[in-house]
Coordinates of C-alpha atoms and ligand atoms in Angstrom, one line a residue:
Chain A
M1104 CA 119.3 86.0 56.6
A1105 CA 121.2 89.2 55.9
L1106 CA 120.4 91.6 58.7
Y1107 CA 122.7 94.4 57.6
K1108 CA 121.9 96.9 54.9
N1109 CA 125.4 96.8 53.6
T1110 CA 125.0 93.7 51.4
M1111 CA 128.6 93.9 50.4
K1112 CA 129.3 92.6 53.9
S1113 CA 126.3 90.4 53.8
F1114 CA 126.2 89.8 57.5
S1115 CA 124.0 87.0 58.7
L1116 CA 122.3 86.2 61.9
S1117 CA 125.4 84.5 63.3
N1118 CA 127.5 87.5 62.3
I1119 CA 125.2 89.7 64.3
R1120 CA 125.5 87.5 67.3
E1121 CA 129.2 87.7 67.1
R1122 CA 129.0 91.5 67.4
F1123 CA 127.7 91.0 71.0
P1124 CA 130.6 90.0 73.3
I1125 CA 128.3 88.7 76.0
F1126 CA 127.6 85.6 74.0
S1127 CA 131.2 84.6 73.7
Q1128 CA 131.5 84.9 77.5
H1129 CA 128.3 82.9 77.9
P1130 CA 128.0 80.6 74.9
G1131 CA 124.9 78.8 76.1
L1132 CA 123.0 82.0 77.2
V1133 CA 119.5 82.3 75.9
Y1134 CA 118.9 86.0 76.5
L1135 CA 115.2 86.8 76.3
D1136 CA 115.1 89.9 78.5
N1137 CA 115.6 92.4 75.8
A1138 CA 112.7 94.6 76.8
A1139 CA 114.5 95.2 80.1
T1140 CA 117.8 95.9 78.5
T1141 CA 119.4 94.7 75.3
Q1142 CA 122.9 93.4 75.1
R1143 CA 125.8 95.7 74.1
V1144 CA 127.3 95.8 70.6
D1145 CA 131.1 95.5 70.4
T1146 CA 131.7 98.9 68.7
M1147 CA 129.8 100.7 71.5
I1148 CA 131.9 99.1 74.1
E1149 CA 135.1 99.9 72.1
A1150 CA 134.0 103.5 71.7
M1151 CA 133.5 104.0 75.4
D1152 CA 136.8 102.3 76.1
T1153 CA 138.7 104.4 73.6
F1154 CA 137.2 107.5 75.1
Y1155 CA 138.3 106.6 78.6
H1156 CA 141.7 105.4 77.4
K1157 CA 142.6 108.0 74.9
Q1158 CA 140.2 111.0 74.9
N1159 CA 139.0 111.5 78.4
A1160 CA 138.2 115.1 79.2
T1161 CA 135.0 117.0 80.1
V1162 CA 133.0 119.0 77.6
H1163 CA 132.1 122.6 77.1
R1164 CA 134.6 123.7 79.8
G1165 CA 138.2 123.5 78.7
V1166 CA 139.9 125.3 75.9
Y1167 CA 142.6 122.6 75.6
E1168 CA 142.5 120.2 72.7
L1169 CA 141.2 117.1 74.5
S1170 CA 138.2 119.0 75.9
A1171 CA 137.5 120.5 72.5
T1172 CA 137.6 117.1 70.9
A1173 CA 135.3 115.7 73.5
S1174 CA 132.9 118.6 73.0
Q1175 CA 132.9 118.0 69.3
S1176 CA 132.1 114.3 69.7
F1177 CA 129.4 115.1 72.2
E1178 CA 127.7 117.6 69.9
A1179 CA 128.1 115.4 66.9
C1180 CA 126.0 112.8 68.7
R1181 CA 123.2 115.3 69.0
T1182 CA 123.3 115.7 65.3
K1183 CA 123.4 111.9 64.8
V1184 CA 120.4 111.4 67.1
A1185 CA 118.5 114.1 65.3
D1186 CA 119.1 112.4 62.0
F1187 CA 118.3 109.0 63.4
I1188 CA 114.8 110.1 64.5
G1189 CA 114.2 112.6 61.7
A1190 CA 114.3 115.7 63.9
T1191 CA 114.9 119.0 62.0
S1192 CA 117.8 120.1 64.1
P1193 CA 120.2 118.9 66.8
G1194 CA 118.7 121.7 68.9
N1195 CA 115.7 119.5 69.4
I1196 CA 117.7 116.8 71.2
A1197 CA 118.4 116.7 74.9
F1198 CA 120.5 114.0 76.6
T1199 CA 119.0 112.6 79.7
K1200 CA 119.6 109.6 82.0
G1201 CA 117.0 107.6 80.1
T1202 CA 113.3 107.4 79.2
T1203 CA 112.3 107.8 82.8
E1204 CA 114.1 111.1 83.2
S1205 CA 113.0 112.4 79.8
I1206 CA 109.4 111.9 80.8
N1207 CA 109.9 113.4 84.3
I1208 CA 111.5 116.5 82.6
V1209 CA 108.4 117.0 80.5
A1210 CA 106.2 116.6 83.6
S1211 CA 108.2 119.0 85.9
S1212 CA 109.8 121.4 83.5
F1213 CA 107.0 121.8 80.9
L1214 CA 103.6 120.7 82.1
R1215 CA 103.8 121.8 85.8
R1216 CA 103.8 125.4 84.7
K1217 CA 100.8 125.0 82.5
L1218 CA 98.6 122.6 84.4
R1219 CA 95.7 124.2 86.4
P1220 CA 93.1 122.7 88.7
G1221 CA 90.4 121.1 86.5
D1222 CA 92.7 120.4 83.6
N1223 CA 93.5 116.9 82.5
V1224 CA 96.2 114.7 81.2
V1225 CA 95.5 111.6 79.1
V1226 CA 97.5 108.3 79.3
S1227 CA 96.7 104.7 78.4
I1228 CA 96.2 101.8 80.8
M1229 CA 99.2 100.0 79.3
E1230 CA 101.8 102.6 80.4
H1231 CA 105.0 101.6 82.1
H1232 CA 105.2 103.2 85.6
A1233 CA 107.7 105.7 84.1
N1234 CA 104.9 107.1 81.9
F1235 CA 102.2 106.8 84.5
I1236 CA 103.4 107.9 87.9
P1237 CA 104.9 111.3 86.8
W1238 CA 101.5 112.3 85.4
Q1239 CA 99.6 110.8 88.3
M1240 CA 101.7 112.8 90.8
L1241 CA 101.5 116.0 88.9
C1242 CA 97.7 115.7 88.5
R1243 CA 97.3 115.1 92.2
E1244 CA 99.6 118.0 93.1
V1245 CA 97.7 120.4 90.9
G1246 CA 94.2 119.1 91.3
A1247 CA 94.0 118.0 87.7
E1248 CA 92.5 114.8 86.4
L1249 CA 94.4 111.8 85.0
R1250 CA 92.3 110.2 82.2
I1251 CA 93.0 106.7 81.0
I1252 CA 92.5 105.3 77.5
P1253 CA 91.3 101.7 77.9
I1254 CA 92.3 98.7 75.8
S1255 CA 90.1 96.2 74.0
G1256 CA 89.9 92.5 75.0
N1257 CA 92.8 91.5 72.7
G1258 CA 95.1 94.1 74.2
D1259 CA 94.9 96.8 71.5
L1260 CA 94.4 100.4 72.4
D1261 CA 90.7 101.4 72.3
L1262 CA 91.2 104.3 70.0
G1263 CA 87.5 105.0 69.9
A1264 CA 87.6 105.8 73.6
L1265 CA 90.3 108.5 73.1
E1266 CA 88.3 111.2 71.4
P1267 CA 85.7 111.6 74.2
L1268 CA 88.5 111.9 76.7
L1269 CA 90.0 114.9 74.9
D1270 CA 88.5 118.3 75.6
N1271 CA 89.5 121.9 75.9
R1272 CA 91.1 121.3 79.4
T1273 CA 93.4 118.5 78.1
R1274 CA 97.0 119.6 78.4
L1275 CA 98.9 116.5 77.2
V1276 CA 98.5 113.0 75.9
A1277 CA 101.4 110.7 77.0
I1278 CA 101.4 107.2 75.4
T1279 CA 103.8 104.4 74.8
H1280 CA 104.7 103.3 71.2
I1281 CA 105.0 99.6 72.2
S1282 CA 103.6 98.1 75.4
N1283 CA 106.4 96.6 77.5
L1284 CA 104.0 93.9 78.7
L1285 CA 101.8 92.9 75.9
G1286 CA 104.0 94.0 73.0
T1287 CA 101.1 96.0 71.5
F1288 CA 102.0 98.5 68.9
N1289 CA 100.0 101.6 69.4
P1290 CA 98.6 103.6 66.4
I1291 CA 100.4 106.7 67.5
E1292 CA 99.8 108.6 64.2
E1293 CA 96.0 108.3 64.9
V1294 CA 96.5 109.3 68.5
I1295 CA 98.5 112.3 67.5
A1296 CA 96.0 113.3 64.8
L1297 CA 93.1 113.2 67.3
A1298 CA 95.1 115.1 70.0
H1299 CA 96.3 117.7 67.6
A1300 CA 92.8 118.3 66.3
K1301 CA 92.1 119.6 69.8
G1302 CA 95.4 121.4 70.1
V1303 CA 96.8 118.9 72.6
P1304 CA 100.5 118.0 72.5
V1305 CA 101.6 114.4 72.6
L1306 CA 104.5 112.6 74.3
I1307 CA 105.6 109.3 72.9
D1308 CA 107.4 106.8 75.2
A1309 CA 109.6 105.1 72.7
A1310 CA 111.6 103.0 75.2
Q1311 CA 110.6 99.8 73.6
S1312 CA 110.7 101.0 70.0
G1313 CA 113.9 103.2 70.0
A1314 CA 116.1 100.5 68.6
L1315 CA 114.3 98.7 65.8
Y1316 CA 111.3 100.9 65.1
P1317 CA 112.7 104.4 65.3
M1318 CA 110.1 106.8 64.1
D1319 CA 110.5 109.9 62.0
V1320 CA 109.3 112.5 64.5
T1321 CA 108.7 115.1 61.8
Q1322 CA 106.6 112.7 59.8
V1323 CA 104.5 111.4 62.8
D1324 CA 104.4 115.0 64.1
C1325 CA 104.9 114.1 67.8
D1326 CA 105.7 116.8 70.3
F1327 CA 108.0 114.9 72.7
L1328 CA 109.7 111.6 72.3
A1329 CA 111.7 109.7 75.0
F1330 CA 114.0 106.7 74.7
S1331 CA 116.9 105.0 76.5
G1332 CA 120.3 104.0 75.1
H1333 CA 120.4 100.7 77.1
K1334 CA 117.4 99.3 75.3
A1335 CA 119.0 100.0 71.9
F1336 CA 122.4 98.3 72.2
G1337 CA 123.8 101.4 73.8
P1338 CA 125.0 102.2 77.3
F1339 CA 123.2 102.5 80.6
G1340 CA 122.5 105.9 82.0
I1341 CA 122.0 107.8 78.8
G1342 CA 118.7 108.6 77.1
V1343 CA 117.1 111.1 74.8
L1344 CA 114.4 113.7 74.9
Y1345 CA 113.2 115.1 71.7
T1346 CA 111.1 118.3 71.8
R1347 CA 109.3 119.9 68.9
Q1348 CA 110.8 123.3 67.8
E1349 CA 107.8 125.3 68.9
L1350 CA 107.8 123.9 72.4
K1351 CA 111.5 124.2 73.2
A1352 CA 111.1 127.6 74.8
D1353 CA 108.5 126.1 77.3
I1354 CA 111.0 123.6 78.7
H1355 CA 112.7 125.1 81.8
P1356 CA 115.8 123.8 83.6
Y1357 CA 115.1 120.5 85.5
T1358 CA 118.0 120.6 87.9
Y1359 CA 120.1 123.6 88.6
G1360 CA 123.9 124.0 88.6
G1361 CA 126.8 124.8 86.3
G1362 CA 126.8 124.3 82.6
I1363 CA 123.3 125.6 81.9
V1364 CA 123.7 129.3 82.7
Q1365 CA 124.2 132.4 80.7
N1366 CA 124.6 134.9 83.5
V1367 CA 124.5 134.4 87.3
M1368 CA 123.7 137.5 89.3
L1369 CA 123.2 137.6 93.1
D1370 CA 119.5 137.8 92.8
V1371 CA 118.7 136.0 89.6
T1372 CA 120.2 133.7 86.9
D1373 CA 119.7 133.7 83.2
F1374 CA 119.7 130.2 81.6
K1375 CA 120.8 128.9 78.2
P1376 CA 118.0 127.8 75.9
Y1377 CA 116.8 124.2 75.5
P1378 CA 118.5 121.7 75.2
Y1379 CA 121.5 123.2 76.9
N1380 CA 119.4 124.2 79.9
L1381 CA 119.0 120.5 80.8
D1382 CA 122.7 119.8 81.1
A1383 CA 123.3 121.0 84.7
G1384 CA 126.5 119.5 86.1
T1385 CA 129.0 117.4 84.1
P1386 CA 127.1 115.3 81.6
N1387 CA 127.5 111.6 80.9
I1388 CA 130.0 112.0 78.1
P1389 CA 131.0 108.4 77.6
G1390 CA 127.3 107.6 77.6
V1391 CA 126.8 109.9 74.7
I1392 CA 129.9 108.6 72.9
G1393 CA 128.6 105.0 73.4
L1394 CA 125.1 106.0 72.3
S1395 CA 126.6 107.4 69.1
A1396 CA 128.3 104.1 68.3
A1397 CA 125.1 102.2 69.0
I1398 CA 123.2 104.4 66.6
D1399 CA 125.9 103.8 64.0
F1400 CA 125.4 100.1 64.4
T1401 CA 121.6 100.3 64.3
R1402 CA 121.6 102.6 61.3
D1403 CA 123.6 100.0 59.3
L1404 CA 121.1 97.3 60.0
D1405 CA 118.6 96.2 57.4
R1406 CA 115.7 97.4 59.6
K1407 CA 113.0 95.5 57.6
A1408 CA 114.9 92.2 57.8
C1409 CA 115.5 92.8 61.5
V1410 CA 111.9 93.6 62.3
E1411 CA 110.7 90.6 60.3
H1412 CA 113.2 88.4 62.2
V1413 CA 112.2 89.6 65.6
Q1414 CA 108.5 89.6 64.9
G1415 CA 108.8 86.1 63.4
L1416 CA 110.4 84.9 66.7
S1417 CA 107.7 86.4 68.8
H1418 CA 104.9 85.0 66.7
L1419 CA 106.5 81.6 66.8
C1420 CA 106.9 81.9 70.6
R1421 CA 103.3 83.1 71.0
N1422 CA 101.9 80.3 68.9
E1423 CA 103.9 77.6 70.4
L1424 CA 103.2 78.7 74.0
K1425 CA 99.5 79.0 73.3
R1426 CA 99.4 75.3 72.3
I1427 CA 100.7 74.1 75.6
N1428 CA 98.0 73.1 78.0
G1429 CA 97.9 75.3 81.1
V1430 CA 99.8 78.2 79.5
K1431 CA 98.1 81.5 78.9
V1432 CA 99.5 84.2 76.6
L1433 CA 98.4 87.7 77.5
G1434 CA 96.7 89.7 74.7
E1435 CA 96.5 89.1 71.0
P1436 CA 97.1 92.6 69.6
L1437 CA 96.9 93.2 65.9
K1438 CA 100.5 94.2 65.6
T1439 CA 103.2 93.4 68.2
G1440 CA 106.8 94.0 68.8
G1441 CA 109.1 91.3 70.1
I1442 CA 107.4 90.8 73.4
V1443 CA 105.4 87.9 74.7
S1444 CA 103.9 87.8 78.2
F1445 CA 102.5 84.5 79.6
Y1446 CA 101.8 82.6 82.7
I1447 CA 101.3 79.0 83.6
D1448 CA 98.4 77.8 85.7
D1449 CA 99.4 77.1 89.3
I1450 CA 103.1 78.0 88.7
H1451 CA 104.1 81.4 89.8
P1452 CA 106.2 83.4 87.2
H1453 CA 109.1 83.5 89.7
D1454 CA 109.3 79.8 89.9
V1455 CA 109.1 79.6 86.2
A1456 CA 112.0 82.0 85.8
S1457 CA 114.1 80.1 88.3
F1458 CA 113.7 76.9 86.5
L1459 CA 114.2 78.5 83.1
D1460 CA 117.4 80.0 84.5
E1461 CA 118.7 76.5 85.1
D1462 CA 118.4 76.0 81.4
H1463 CA 120.3 79.2 80.8
I1464 CA 117.2 81.0 79.7
A1465 CA 117.0 84.6 81.0
V1466 CA 113.4 85.9 81.1
R1467 CA 111.8 88.4 83.4
A1468 CA 109.1 87.5 85.9
G1469 CA 106.9 89.8 87.9
V1470 CA 104.9 93.0 87.4
H1471 CA 107.2 94.6 84.8
C1472 CA 106.5 98.1 86.1
A1473 CA 103.0 97.9 84.6
Q1474 CA 100.8 97.4 87.6
P1475 CA 97.8 99.3 86.3
L1476 CA 97.6 97.1 83.3
L1477 CA 98.1 93.8 85.2
D1478 CA 95.4 94.9 87.7
H1479 CA 93.1 95.7 84.8
L1480 CA 93.8 92.2 83.3
D1481 CA 93.4 90.7 86.8
V1482 CA 96.7 89.0 86.5
A1483 CA 99.1 89.2 89.5
A1484 CA 102.4 88.7 87.6
T1485 CA 103.7 87.2 84.3
V1486 CA 106.7 85.7 82.7
R1487 CA 108.0 87.9 79.8
A1488 CA 110.1 86.7 76.9
S1489 CA 111.4 89.6 74.7
F1490 CA 113.4 89.2 71.6
S1491 CA 116.1 91.1 69.7
I1492 CA 118.0 90.7 66.5
Y1493 CA 120.5 88.2 67.9
N1494 CA 117.9 85.7 69.1
T1495 CA 117.2 82.6 67.1
K1496 CA 114.4 80.2 66.3
E1497 CA 116.3 77.5 68.2
E1498 CA 116.2 79.7 71.3
V1499 CA 112.4 80.0 71.1
E1500 CA 112.2 76.2 70.8
H1501 CA 114.5 75.8 73.8
L1502 CA 112.2 78.0 75.8
V1503 CA 109.0 76.2 74.7
H1504 CA 110.6 72.8 75.5
A1505 CA 111.8 74.1 79.0
V1506 CA 108.2 75.3 79.7
K1507 CA 106.8 71.9 78.8
E1508 CA 109.4 70.1 81.0
L1509 CA 108.6 72.3 83.9
I1510 CA 104.9 71.7 83.7
K1511 CA 105.6 67.9 83.7
F1512 CA 107.8 68.2 86.8
W1513 CA 105.4 70.4 88.6
R1514 CA 102.2 68.3 88.1
Chain B
M1158 CA 122.9 75.5 92.0
K1159 CA 122.3 72.7 89.6
K1160 CA 119.0 72.0 88.1
E1161 CA 118.8 68.6 89.9
E1162 CA 119.5 70.3 93.2
L1163 CA 116.8 72.8 92.6
K1164 CA 114.4 70.0 91.7
R1165 CA 115.3 68.2 94.8
I1166 CA 114.6 71.1 97.1
Y1167 CA 111.4 71.8 95.4
R1168 CA 110.4 68.2 95.7
Q1169 CA 111.4 68.0 99.3
Q1170 CA 109.9 71.1 100.7
I1171 CA 108.3 73.4 98.3
L1172 CA 105.9 71.6 95.9
E1173 CA 104.0 69.9 98.6
R1174 CA 103.8 73.0 100.8
N1175 CA 102.7 75.0 97.7
K1176 CA 99.9 72.6 97.0
N1177 CA 98.8 72.2 100.6
P1178 CA 99.9 75.2 102.5
Y1179 CA 99.3 75.3 106.2
H1180 CA 96.3 77.4 107.3
F1181 CA 95.9 79.0 103.9
E1182 CA 92.6 80.9 104.5
K1183 CA 91.3 84.4 105.3
R1184 CA 90.7 85.1 108.9
E1185 CA 89.1 88.6 108.9
G1186 CA 88.3 88.4 112.6
A1187 CA 91.9 87.8 113.6
T1188 CA 93.3 90.1 116.3
G1189 CA 96.3 91.1 114.2
H1190 CA 97.0 91.3 110.5
C1191 CA 99.8 92.5 108.3
L1192 CA 100.5 92.6 104.6
A1193 CA 103.5 91.0 103.1
N1194 CA 103.8 92.7 99.8
N1195 CA 106.6 92.7 97.2
P1196 CA 105.6 95.2 94.5
I1197 CA 108.3 94.0 92.1
C1198 CA 107.3 90.4 91.7
G1199 CA 103.6 90.8 92.7
D1200 CA 103.7 88.6 95.8
K1201 CA 101.1 89.6 98.3
F1202 CA 100.0 87.7 101.4
T1203 CA 98.0 88.8 104.3
L1204 CA 99.1 87.2 107.6
Y1205 CA 96.3 86.7 110.1
L1206 CA 97.4 86.4 113.7
D1207 CA 95.2 85.5 116.7
F1208 CA 96.8 86.5 119.9
N1209 CA 96.0 85.1 123.3
H1210 CA 97.6 87.8 125.5
D1211 CA 101.1 87.7 124.2
N1212 CA 101.0 84.3 122.7
I1213 CA 100.2 83.5 119.1
R1214 CA 97.2 81.2 119.4
S1215 CA 96.8 80.7 115.7
A1216 CA 98.3 81.9 112.5
H1217 CA 96.8 81.9 109.0
F1218 CA 97.7 83.4 105.7
Y1219 CA 96.1 84.1 102.3
G1220 CA 97.1 85.7 99.0
F1221 CA 99.2 85.2 96.0
G1222 CA 102.9 84.4 95.6
C1223 CA 105.5 82.1 94.1
A1224 CA 105.9 78.5 95.5
L1225 CA 108.9 79.6 97.4
S1226 CA 107.3 82.5 99.2
K1227 CA 104.2 80.5 99.8
A1228 CA 106.1 77.5 101.2
S1229 CA 108.2 79.8 103.3
T1230 CA 105.1 81.6 104.7
S1231 CA 103.4 78.3 105.3
I1232 CA 106.4 77.0 107.4
L1233 CA 106.5 80.3 109.3
M1234 CA 102.8 80.1 110.2
E1235 CA 103.1 76.5 111.4
K1236 CA 106.2 77.2 113.5
I1237 CA 105.0 80.2 115.3
E1238 CA 101.7 78.9 116.6
G1239 CA 101.8 78.7 120.4
M1240 CA 104.9 80.8 120.6
P1241 CA 105.1 83.9 122.8
Q1242 CA 105.5 87.1 120.8
K1243 CA 109.1 87.6 122.0
D1244 CA 110.1 84.1 120.9
V1245 CA 108.6 84.8 117.5
I1246 CA 110.7 87.9 117.2
A1247 CA 113.8 86.0 118.1
F1248 CA 112.8 83.1 115.8
C1249 CA 112.3 85.5 112.8
K1250 CA 115.7 87.2 113.5
M1251 CA 117.4 83.9 113.7
F1252 CA 116.0 82.7 110.4
L1253 CA 116.7 86.0 108.6
A1254 CA 120.3 85.9 109.9
A1255 CA 120.6 82.3 108.7
V1256 CA 119.4 83.2 105.2
R1257 CA 121.2 86.5 104.9
E1258 CA 124.4 86.0 106.8
N1259 CA 124.8 82.2 106.6
Q1260 CA 124.3 81.9 110.4
P1261 CA 123.5 78.4 111.7
I1262 CA 119.8 77.4 112.2
D1263 CA 119.0 76.9 115.8
P1264 CA 117.6 74.5 116.9
K1265 CA 118.4 72.2 113.9
D1266 CA 115.3 72.0 111.8
L1267 CA 115.2 70.2 108.4
S1268 CA 112.4 72.3 106.9
L1269 CA 114.1 75.5 107.8
E1270 CA 117.5 74.3 106.6
T1271 CA 116.2 73.2 103.2
L1272 CA 114.4 76.5 102.9
A1273 CA 117.5 78.4 103.8
Q1274 CA 119.5 76.6 101.1
M1275 CA 117.5 78.5 98.6
R1276 CA 119.5 81.6 99.6
D1277 CA 122.1 80.5 97.1
Y1278 CA 119.5 80.6 94.5
Q1279 CA 119.9 83.9 92.6
G1280 CA 117.3 86.5 93.0
R1281 CA 115.1 84.4 95.3
L1282 CA 116.1 85.7 98.6
D1283 CA 113.2 88.1 98.8
C1284 CA 110.8 85.2 98.2
I1285 CA 112.1 83.4 101.2
T1286 CA 112.3 86.4 103.5
L1287 CA 109.2 88.4 102.6
S1288 CA 106.8 87.1 105.2
W1289 CA 109.5 86.7 107.9
E1290 CA 110.6 90.2 107.5
T1291 CA 107.0 91.5 107.4
L1292 CA 106.0 89.6 110.5
L1293 CA 109.2 90.7 112.4
N1294 CA 108.5 94.4 111.6
H1295 CA 104.9 94.0 112.6
L1296 CA 105.7 92.5 115.9
L1297 CA 108.5 95.0 116.6
K1298 CA 106.1 97.8 116.0
K1299 CA 103.5 96.2 118.1
E1300 CA 106.0 95.8 120.9
M1301 CA 107.0 99.4 120.7
H1302 CA 103.3 100.5 121.1
T1303 CA 102.8 98.4 124.2
L1304 CA 105.9 99.5 126.0
Ligands
PLP1652 C1 107.6 101.3 77.9 C2 108.7 101.7 78.8 N1 108.8 103.0 79.2 C3 109.7 103.5 80.1 C4 110.7 102.6 80.5 C5 111.8 103.2 81.4 O1 113.0 103.2 80.8 P1 114.3 103.5 81.7 O2 114.3 102.6 82.8 O3 115.4 103.2 80.7 O4 114.2 104.9 82.1 C6 110.7 101.3 80.2 C7 111.7 100.4 80.7 O5 111.5 99.3 81.1 C8 109.7 100.8 79.3 O6 109.6 99.6 78.9

């Protein structure tokens, strides 16, 4: 299958795999932990390497040429990210450490100033801790209420339950695009429409969708969007916060220091406007350079073919695992990303992961930073297989075979 | 570690213990309890300890965890019964040092040695040490309060 847009090159699945150096280091590796972090694409690694070898300098500080070039590349990436997610201007894009920090910024630097006792914030039961605890903490601090959208039996968002949760004291809805545990795709357009009808802004946690399902923020009309470079073939330690034009002025500095100021007087400081007011201290410049290269790579992909490929793998995995006696697959959402969570009766997920590791299959076992959801499902822990563009049908079969072998050994 | 090696250790020590753990039941009336909880993997055992003065008269545990943490806790419960508290503290320290710092197991004990071999198994150290660490901290705290 050709997974690149550029049909002149006509790259196939094996070509794509070749773009990820980890697989030449570990030829037998079956990497199925893509929801935790994807592998890194060669051009991203080269871009960061080149920066350190040949272009290293800090940004926005020096007038010398190297620094000016670094600043240009840095700001060019803002424009690239803006284009990538359909933002109207690079001024909507702030660089952060990742999804977690992006969400925390919205909680501390935006919502904290607005939230009053008796107000409420709405999240869903399927949130990652990163999109749950910041709101829980803030609500507790202020005396506001954290309201939780439930899910239906198959693991889909219970959209009908959202409207009654929204009222004139709701200050924000924060929801994930794709559940990192069940793989559920949430109907964010509907969520946004319902919230906006009540004048409530919406934050989308796009950690799991940033790479293959980037949304057009202008089209879906969200107010904040957060994602991480490392889950989208890019570097660790870099992420993005998108903020709608009208709300930019309501985002205040998150940490204080150099780089964000306009005028520092003895008694008071004037700050630059968003997004430059979030860059206190020297920013992660190679991270931004690497993110830029990762976005170039992703933009060249034939997204439709990639999504079909990844969803095909996860459907195959789901169906094959479900047929094994003693295996339970969590949830059966209408639409899923490349994530399958399961457990085996009487075999703890950690033991499963240890044995799969012996077959060079890397999966995640545990709570997956989604304790509220697991508690709701009354499941203590799961094994999670998550797929990306370089995974293959043979790898799914390898996983399924290894699970069957383990059950035989255990019983 | 090779798969065959992993299977051997599981067969020797872990699977049987996992299926038939020692004193695996709730003892709400026990004179001491503590919670061995690992929020990352979801392992959660309550340890129930019945003291007779400073001796552990009986030890039970109950909860959810992987075969390794369950086997490890099971071995721990069985070994500490009848021991004075200060010996349990030394015993936990000895085992944790064996697992973490490759110190010898003393006195030689096959079940402990097999268990400790799993230290070489990537990412499973916490499963082996969870209950030992919890119990040690619990007893050290208890000791401090009675001083
Ligand atoms: C849905 C979701 N939100 C947030 C995060 C946090 O992302 P990061 O660790 O990159 O900040 C994750 C990562 O696992 C996730 O899956």
